[in-house]
mmCIF file of C-alpha atoms and ligand atoms in Angstrom:
data_model
loop_
_atom_site.group_PDB
_atom_site.id
_atom_site.type_symbol
_atom_site.label_atom_id
_atom_site.label_comp_id
_atom_site.label_asym_id
_atom_site.label_seq_id
_atom_site.Cartn_x
_atom_site.Cartn_y
_atom_site.Cartn_z
ATOM 1 C CA MET A 2 146.811 73.782 63.130
ATOM 2 C CA PRO A 3 145.910 74.333 66.801
ATOM 3 C CA GLY A 4 143.250 72.495 68.759
ATOM 4 C CA THR A 5 142.101 68.923 68.524
ATOM 5 C CA ALA A 6 140.450 67.086 65.663
ATOM 6 C CA PRO A 7 136.690 67.550 65.809
ATOM 7 C CA GLY A 8 134.704 64.660 67.293
ATOM 8 C CA ASN A 9 136.218 61.256 66.794
ATOM 9 C CA ASP A 10 137.141 61.850 63.196
ATOM 10 C CA LEU A 11 140.498 60.235 62.456
ATOM 11 C CA THR A 12 140.716 61.296 58.854
ATOM 12 C CA ARG A 13 141.919 64.883 59.246
ATOM 13 C CA ALA A 14 143.742 64.155 62.509
ATOM 14 C CA ALA A 15 147.170 64.873 60.988
ATOM 15 C CA GLU A 16 146.289 68.537 60.586
ATOM 16 C CA TYR A 17 145.741 68.702 64.340
ATOM 17 C CA GLY A 18 149.138 67.244 65.208
ATOM 18 C CA GLN A 19 147.682 63.767 65.756
ATOM 19 C CA PRO A 20 148.689 60.621 63.880
ATOM 20 C CA SER A 21 146.953 60.338 60.487
ATOM 21 C CA MET A 22 144.512 57.524 59.782
ATOM 22 C CA ALA A 23 147.275 55.533 58.035
ATOM 23 C CA GLU A 24 149.635 56.100 60.967
ATOM 24 C CA GLN A 25 146.960 54.945 63.420
ATOM 25 C CA VAL A 26 146.503 51.795 61.338
ATOM 26 C CA ASN A 27 150.265 51.203 61.457
ATOM 27 C CA ILE A 28 150.372 51.689 65.235
ATOM 28 C CA ALA A 29 147.646 49.076 65.783
ATOM 29 C CA ALA A 30 149.127 46.704 63.182
ATOM 30 C CA ALA A 31 152.622 46.967 64.711
ATOM 31 C CA TYR A 32 151.205 45.972 68.092
ATOM 32 C CA LEU A 33 149.321 42.985 66.633
ATOM 33 C CA ARG A 34 152.205 41.841 64.450
ATOM 34 C CA LYS A 35 153.960 40.606 67.595
ATOM 35 C CA PHE A 36 151.196 37.995 67.979
ATOM 36 C CA CYS A 37 150.544 37.148 64.319
ATOM 37 C CA PRO A 38 152.312 34.769 61.968
ATOM 38 C CA ASP A 39 154.029 36.345 58.958
ATOM 39 C CA THR A 40 150.910 36.285 56.815
ATOM 40 C CA VAL A 41 147.344 36.583 57.913
ATOM 41 C CA HIS A 42 145.033 35.046 55.348
ATOM 42 C CA ALA A 43 141.569 36.351 56.221
ATOM 43 C CA GLY A 44 139.417 38.188 58.721
ATOM 44 C CA LEU A 45 136.068 37.114 60.125
ATOM 45 C CA ILE A 46 133.687 39.553 61.842
ATOM 46 C CA LEU A 47 131.161 37.882 64.127
ATOM 47 C CA GLY A 48 127.831 39.707 64.130
ATOM 48 C CA SER A 49 125.058 40.064 66.705
ATOM 49 C CA GLY A 50 124.092 36.760 68.277
ATOM 50 C CA LEU A 51 126.839 34.950 66.369
ATOM 51 C CA GLY A 52 129.328 35.763 69.042
ATOM 52 C CA ASP A 53 131.036 32.380 69.657
ATOM 53 C CA ILE A 54 134.312 31.604 67.977
ATOM 54 C CA PRO A 55 133.747 28.799 65.443
ATOM 55 C CA SER A 56 135.018 25.563 66.977
ATOM 56 C CA PHE A 57 136.951 24.587 63.828
ATOM 57 C CA LEU A 58 139.357 27.468 64.470
ATOM 58 C CA THR A 59 142.268 26.999 66.885
ATOM 59 C CA VAL A 60 142.764 30.132 68.943
ATOM 60 C CA LYS A 61 146.442 31.062 69.240
ATOM 61 C CA HIS A 62 146.089 34.460 70.909
ATOM 62 C CA SER A 63 143.159 36.483 72.242
ATOM 63 C CA ILE A 64 143.607 40.201 72.663
ATOM 64 C CA ALA A 65 141.079 42.578 74.208
ATOM 65 C CA TYR A 66 140.212 45.476 71.896
ATOM 66 C CA THR A 67 141.030 47.755 74.831
ATOM 67 C CA ASP A 68 144.655 46.506 74.727
ATOM 68 C CA ILE A 69 145.128 47.337 71.036
ATOM 69 C CA PRO A 70 146.372 50.893 70.608
ATOM 70 C CA ARG A 71 143.942 53.121 68.690
ATOM 71 C CA PHE A 72 141.200 50.467 68.604
ATOM 72 C CA PRO A 73 137.641 51.351 69.613
ATOM 73 C CA ASN A 74 135.859 49.007 72.027
ATOM 74 C CA SER A 75 132.572 47.247 71.312
ATOM 75 C CA THR A 76 129.715 48.167 73.619
ATOM 76 C CA ALA A 77 126.695 46.631 71.854
ATOM 77 C CA PRO A 78 124.791 43.759 73.532
ATOM 78 C CA GLY A 79 126.069 40.341 72.412
ATOM 79 C CA HIS A 80 129.360 41.811 71.193
ATOM 80 C CA SER A 81 132.349 41.014 73.373
ATOM 81 C CA GLY A 82 135.365 43.058 72.390
ATOM 82 C CA ASN A 83 138.158 40.651 71.529
ATOM 83 C CA LEU A 84 140.390 39.969 68.595
ATOM 84 C CA HIS A 85 141.435 36.340 68.212
ATOM 85 C CA ILE A 86 144.363 35.216 66.129
ATOM 86 C CA THR A 87 143.330 31.759 65.018
ATOM 87 C CA GLU A 88 144.704 28.983 62.868
ATOM 88 C CA PHE A 89 142.886 26.690 60.449
ATOM 89 C CA GLN A 90 144.702 24.142 58.292
ATOM 90 C CA GLY A 91 147.884 26.176 58.150
ATOM 91 C CA THR A 92 146.205 29.513 57.475
ATOM 92 C CA SER A 93 145.803 32.347 59.917
ATOM 93 C CA ILE A 94 142.362 33.921 60.398
ATOM 94 C CA LEU A 95 141.761 36.998 62.553
ATOM 95 C CA VAL A 96 138.391 36.802 64.291
ATOM 96 C CA PHE A 97 136.752 40.043 65.393
ATOM 97 C CA GLN A 98 134.502 38.949 68.234
ATOM 98 C CA GLY A 99 132.317 41.992 68.498
ATOM 99 C CA ARG A 100 131.992 44.810 66.000
ATOM 100 C CA PHE A 101 131.529 48.553 66.129
ATOM 101 C CA HIS A 102 128.312 50.245 65.080
ATOM 102 C CA LEU A 103 127.427 53.787 64.099
ATOM 103 C CA TYR A 104 124.664 53.745 66.729
ATOM 104 C CA GLU A 105 127.245 53.291 69.485
ATOM 105 C CA GLY A 106 128.629 56.665 68.529
ATOM 106 C CA TRP A 107 131.758 55.472 66.733
ATOM 107 C CA HIS A 108 132.855 57.539 63.821
ATOM 108 C CA PRO A 109 132.822 55.595 60.503
ATOM 109 C CA THR A 110 136.627 55.897 60.367
ATOM 110 C CA GLN A 111 136.916 54.180 63.757
ATOM 111 C CA ILE A 112 134.646 51.376 62.541
ATOM 112 C CA ALA A 113 136.931 51.002 59.513
ATOM 113 C CA LEU A 114 140.233 51.011 61.418
ATOM 114 C CA GLY A 115 140.288 47.242 62.062
ATOM 115 C CA ILE A 116 139.704 46.536 58.377
ATOM 116 C CA TYR A 117 142.793 48.509 57.352
ATOM 117 C CA VAL A 118 144.739 46.807 60.143
ATOM 118 C CA LEU A 119 143.685 43.430 58.734
ATOM 119 C CA LYS A 120 144.942 44.486 55.320
ATOM 120 C CA ALA A 121 148.203 45.799 56.819
ATOM 121 C CA LEU A 122 148.737 42.366 58.396
ATOM 122 C CA GLY A 123 148.589 40.762 54.950
ATOM 123 C CA ALA A 124 145.016 39.496 54.643
ATOM 124 C CA ASN A 125 143.225 39.428 51.320
ATOM 125 C CA GLU A 126 139.748 38.218 52.324
ATOM 126 C CA LEU A 127 137.147 39.443 54.784
ATOM 127 C CA VAL A 128 134.069 37.497 55.885
ATOM 128 C CA VAL A 129 131.386 39.634 57.548
ATOM 129 C CA THR A 130 128.382 38.194 59.331
ATOM 130 C CA ASN A 131 125.442 40.060 60.777
ATOM 131 C CA ALA A 132 121.899 39.756 62.056
ATOM 132 C CA ALA A 133 119.270 41.287 59.789
ATOM 133 C CA GLY A 134 115.528 41.708 59.511
ATOM 134 C CA ALA A 135 113.762 40.267 56.460
ATOM 135 C CA LEU A 136 112.217 42.809 54.088
ATOM 136 C CA ASN A 137 111.619 40.032 51.604
ATOM 137 C CA PRO A 138 108.365 38.265 52.572
ATOM 138 C CA ASN A 139 109.669 34.948 51.221
ATOM 139 C CA TYR A 140 112.393 34.787 53.872
ATOM 140 C CA GLN A 141 111.998 33.226 57.317
ATOM 141 C CA PRO A 142 113.698 33.877 60.629
ATOM 142 C CA GLY A 143 116.629 31.451 60.893
ATOM 143 C CA ASP A 144 117.423 31.689 57.151
ATOM 144 C CA LEU A 145 120.898 32.585 55.914
ATOM 145 C CA MET A 146 121.206 35.231 53.215
ATOM 146 C CA LEU A 147 124.310 35.691 51.108
ATOM 147 C CA ILE A 148 124.796 39.406 50.589
ATOM 148 C CA GLU A 149 125.056 39.978 46.849
ATOM 149 C CA ASP A 150 125.083 43.765 47.121
ATOM 150 C CA HIS A 151 124.135 46.527 49.508
ATOM 151 C CA LEU A 152 122.269 49.837 49.740
ATOM 152 C CA ASN A 153 123.889 52.335 52.066
ATOM 153 C CA PHE A 154 121.090 54.208 53.838
ATOM 154 C CA THR A 155 123.290 55.286 56.753
ATOM 155 C CA GLY A 156 124.273 58.620 55.222
ATOM 156 C CA HIS A 157 127.871 57.880 56.284
ATOM 157 C CA SER A 158 131.049 56.711 54.604
ATOM 158 C CA PRO A 159 134.315 55.716 56.301
ATOM 159 C CA LEU A 160 136.193 57.145 53.300
ATOM 160 C CA ILE A 161 135.294 60.792 53.811
ATOM 161 C CA GLY A 162 138.518 62.565 54.758
ATOM 162 C CA GLN A 163 142.229 62.077 54.221
ATOM 163 C CA ASN A 164 143.011 58.441 53.510
ATOM 164 C CA GLU A 165 144.882 58.420 50.209
ATOM 165 C CA ASP A 166 147.641 56.291 51.821
ATOM 166 C CA LEU A 167 145.098 53.519 52.338
ATOM 167 C CA GLY A 168 143.427 53.242 48.934
ATOM 168 C CA PRO A 169 142.084 55.134 45.915
ATOM 169 C CA THR A 170 139.946 58.252 46.380
ATOM 170 C CA PHE A 171 137.075 56.883 44.283
ATOM 171 C CA PRO A 172 137.167 53.102 44.747
ATOM 172 C CA ASP A 173 135.053 50.907 42.502
ATOM 173 C CA MET A 174 132.115 49.309 44.325
ATOM 174 C CA SER A 175 130.500 47.490 41.389
ATOM 175 C CA GLN A 176 131.555 44.097 42.776
ATOM 176 C CA ALA A 177 131.602 44.960 46.459
ATOM 177 C CA TYR A 178 130.873 41.317 47.360
ATOM 178 C CA ALA A 179 133.432 39.258 45.473
ATOM 179 C CA PRO A 180 131.798 36.990 42.859
ATOM 180 C CA ASP A 181 134.427 34.254 43.327
ATOM 181 C CA LEU A 182 133.804 34.131 47.085
ATOM 182 C CA LEU A 183 130.061 33.829 46.425
ATOM 183 C CA ILE A 184 130.795 30.866 44.141
ATOM 184 C CA ARG A 185 132.941 29.289 46.879
ATOM 185 C CA ILE A 186 130.313 29.628 49.626
ATOM 186 C CA ARG A 187 127.529 28.378 47.320
ATOM 187 C CA ALA A 188 129.654 25.316 46.555
ATOM 188 C CA ALA A 189 130.083 24.784 50.308
ATOM 189 C CA ALA A 190 126.305 25.046 50.810
ATOM 190 C CA ASP A 191 125.661 22.586 47.973
ATOM 191 C CA ALA A 192 128.029 20.102 49.588
ATOM 192 C CA PHE A 193 125.813 20.121 52.702
ATOM 193 C CA GLY A 194 122.461 20.497 50.923
ATOM 194 C CA GLN A 195 122.072 23.734 52.875
ATOM 195 C CA SER A 196 119.643 26.180 51.288
ATOM 196 C CA LEU A 197 120.661 29.818 51.160
ATOM 197 C CA GLN A 198 118.868 33.003 50.297
ATOM 198 C CA SER A 199 120.745 35.587 48.243
ATOM 199 C CA GLY A 200 119.866 39.222 48.305
ATOM 200 C CA ILE A 201 120.558 42.875 48.913
ATOM 201 C CA TYR A 202 121.361 44.218 52.379
ATOM 202 C CA ALA A 203 120.160 47.703 53.318
ATOM 203 C CA ALA A 204 122.133 49.430 56.062
ATOM 204 C CA VAL A 205 120.645 51.983 58.439
ATOM 205 C CA THR A 206 122.194 53.569 61.508
ATOM 206 C CA GLY A 207 119.601 52.451 64.065
ATOM 207 C CA PRO A 208 119.408 52.139 66.981
ATOM 208 C CA ALA A 209 115.643 52.583 66.692
ATOM 209 C CA LEU A 210 114.167 49.888 64.518
ATOM 210 C CA GLU A 211 112.446 51.079 61.370
ATOM 211 C CA THR A 212 108.823 52.111 61.206
ATOM 212 C CA SER A 213 106.564 49.904 59.125
ATOM 213 C CA ALA A 214 106.370 52.646 56.465
ATOM 214 C CA GLU A 215 110.171 52.796 56.336
ATOM 215 C CA ARG A 216 110.363 49.028 55.937
ATOM 216 C CA ARG A 217 107.946 49.110 53.024
ATOM 217 C CA PHE A 218 110.018 51.907 51.497
ATOM 218 C CA PHE A 219 113.294 49.966 51.897
ATOM 219 C CA SER A 220 111.637 46.937 50.387
ATOM 220 C CA LEU A 221 110.484 48.978 47.366
ATOM 221 C CA SER A 222 114.058 50.235 47.005
ATOM 222 C CA GLY A 223 115.082 46.683 46.158
ATOM 223 C CA ALA A 224 116.519 45.505 49.479
ATOM 224 C CA ASP A 225 115.824 42.021 50.870
ATOM 225 C CA ALA A 226 117.203 42.432 54.384
ATOM 226 C CA ILE A 227 117.986 45.311 56.721
ATOM 227 C CA GLY A 228 120.481 45.844 59.499
ATOM 228 C CA MET A 229 122.615 48.339 61.387
ATOM 229 C CA SER A 230 126.119 47.259 60.468
ATOM 230 C CA THR A 231 128.445 45.807 57.833
ATOM 231 C CA VAL A 232 128.378 48.523 55.177
ATOM 232 C CA PRO A 233 131.106 50.751 56.710
ATOM 233 C CA GLU A 234 133.432 47.747 56.957
ATOM 234 C CA VAL A 235 132.617 46.586 53.430
ATOM 235 C CA ILE A 236 133.312 50.026 51.959
ATOM 236 C CA ALA A 237 136.666 50.168 53.758
ATOM 237 C CA ALA A 238 137.506 46.619 52.655
ATOM 238 C CA ASN A 239 136.836 47.475 49.012
ATOM 239 C CA HIS A 240 138.871 50.654 49.422
ATOM 240 C CA CYS A 241 141.961 48.780 50.568
ATOM 241 C CA GLY A 242 141.553 45.816 48.217
ATOM 242 C CA LEU A 243 140.167 43.103 50.496
ATOM 243 C CA LYS A 244 137.699 40.694 48.901
ATOM 244 C CA VAL A 245 134.453 40.475 50.848
ATOM 245 C CA LEU A 246 131.995 37.699 51.610
ATOM 246 C CA GLY A 247 128.903 38.799 53.566
ATOM 247 C CA ILE A 248 126.320 36.572 55.240
ATOM 248 C CA SER A 249 123.203 37.753 57.071
ATOM 249 C CA ALA A 250 121.419 35.699 59.682
ATOM 250 C CA ILE A 251 117.743 36.510 59.218
ATOM 251 C CA THR A 252 116.404 37.107 62.700
ATOM 252 C CA ASN A 253 112.949 38.667 62.303
ATOM 253 C CA MET A 254 110.347 39.563 59.724
ATOM 254 C CA ALA A 255 110.590 43.278 58.916
ATOM 255 C CA VAL A 256 108.159 43.453 56.003
ATOM 256 C CA GLY A 257 106.116 46.273 57.551
ATOM 257 C CA GLY A 258 102.777 44.942 56.285
ATOM 258 C CA PRO A 259 99.510 44.483 58.175
ATOM 259 C CA ASP A 260 100.918 41.333 59.856
ATOM 260 C CA GLN A 261 104.015 43.109 61.181
ATOM 261 C CA LYS A 262 104.794 41.844 64.706
ATOM 262 C CA VAL A 263 106.387 43.942 67.426
ATOM 263 C CA ASP A 264 110.152 43.260 67.276
ATOM 264 C CA SER A 265 111.807 41.640 70.262
ATOM 265 C CA ILE A 266 115.535 41.557 70.894
ATOM 266 C CA GLU A 267 115.129 38.089 72.468
ATOM 267 C CA GLU A 268 113.681 36.807 69.183
ATOM 268 C CA VAL A 269 116.549 38.435 67.261
ATOM 269 C CA PHE A 270 119.190 36.721 69.404
ATOM 270 C CA ALA A 271 117.401 33.347 69.409
ATOM 271 C CA ASN A 272 117.100 33.287 65.605
ATOM 272 C CA ALA A 273 120.642 34.582 65.155
ATOM 273 C CA ALA A 274 121.803 31.571 67.164
ATOM 274 C CA VAL A 275 119.797 29.183 64.917
ATOM 275 C CA ALA A 276 121.187 30.755 61.742
ATOM 276 C CA GLY A 277 124.661 30.989 63.269
ATOM 277 C CA ARG A 278 124.732 27.216 63.854
ATOM 278 C CA ALA A 279 123.852 26.620 60.192
ATOM 279 C CA MET A 280 126.601 29.025 59.137
ATOM 280 C CA LEU A 281 129.446 27.176 60.864
ATOM 281 C CA PRO A 282 129.879 24.154 58.569
ATOM 282 C CA LEU A 283 129.634 26.461 55.561
ATOM 283 C CA LEU A 284 132.383 28.709 56.872
ATOM 284 C CA GLN A 285 134.564 25.717 57.662
ATOM 285 C CA LYS A 286 134.209 24.402 54.108
ATOM 286 C CA PHE A 287 134.652 27.904 52.693
ATOM 287 C CA PHE A 288 137.963 28.398 54.494
ATOM 288 C CA GLN A 289 139.140 24.911 53.399
ATOM 289 C CA ASN A 290 139.080 25.902 49.739
HETATM 290 N N1 LIG B 308 116.123 46.142 61.466
HETATM 291 C C1 LIG B 308 117.378 46.627 61.617
HETATM 292 N N2 LIG B 308 118.367 45.888 62.108
HETATM 293 C C2 LIG B 308 118.110 44.628 62.451
HETATM 294 C C3 LIG B 308 116.832 44.078 62.323
HETATM 295 C C4 LIG B 308 115.782 44.881 61.817
HETATM 296 O O1 LIG B 308 114.635 44.464 61.674
HETATM 297 N N3 LIG B 308 116.917 42.785 62.760
HETATM 298 C C5 LIG B 308 118.215 42.581 63.124
HETATM 299 N N4 LIG B 308 118.937 43.689 62.940
#
C-alpha cells in the first residue's frame, strides 16, 4: 500500500511498508539485549514526581530513550527520558525513568512499545507508579494507594490495530492488577507498619485537570483516584502476559465539592515526593520476595 501510516499509529504500519508493531518491538529489544543480562525479571515505571531511581537498585547501564531505536521520548515535566538496567539481589530490573502520556501526543501504541520490549527481554512483572488526585474524600495528599482495578476514561486503547503477534485479540482484564502481587506488597507494608489505601484508578487523557462536576461524576462511577497515565501500559502488560502491580501517590484532593481548592502543580510534585519516599522501602521489600 502506498503512502505512510497515518499519524503515529504503529499498529497498521506493516501495510505501509514499515516494520510492524512486533518488528518494532524486536528492533528495540535487540538493541537493549546488548546491555541486559540473559533474563530481566521486572520493570518499574517511575511516575510524576517519583523520578529518582530507588537507591536500593544498582544501576548497571543507563540508556537515553532517544538512543533506543523506535522508542518515543518523554517530554512531560518531572519525567527524564532514560532507561536504566539495574540489579537487585541477583535479579535484573529495568527502570523507566520517565513515561509517555497521551497528552504529550504519543499514540497509545507508542506508549505501549516499552512494555512489549520488557516482555521480549524476559520480564514477567511490571510495577507502575503514578501521581493521582484523590476522588475519595477519605484520602489525604501524601497517601499511597494500591491500584486494585481501573476505569479507562481515556477513550483509547493501545491494542487497537494489528498486534496478534504480541498477545490475544481479546485479552482478559478481570484481574488486571495481579492478586498475588497485591498480597506481596501488602505483606511488605505490614512489615513496616505502613498504612496503604486500596482503590480504583480512573484514567483520563488530560492535560487539563478535570472540572469539579467531572470529578464528582468520576467519583460516582466508583473511582477513588484519578490521573493521566498508567492505563495504556497496564492494558498492554495484560495483553502480553506481564503481571502488574500499580501504586498511586496521592498528590491532591480532587473531590470536586464545595471545598475544592485550585490545583497547583507545585503541590502535586511536593506531595508526590512525600509519597514517593514512603514507597521506597515497600518496593525494596516487594522485590526481595
Ligand atoms: N487529576 C488528574 N491527574 C492528576 C491529578 C488530578 O487531580 N493529580 C495528579 N495527577
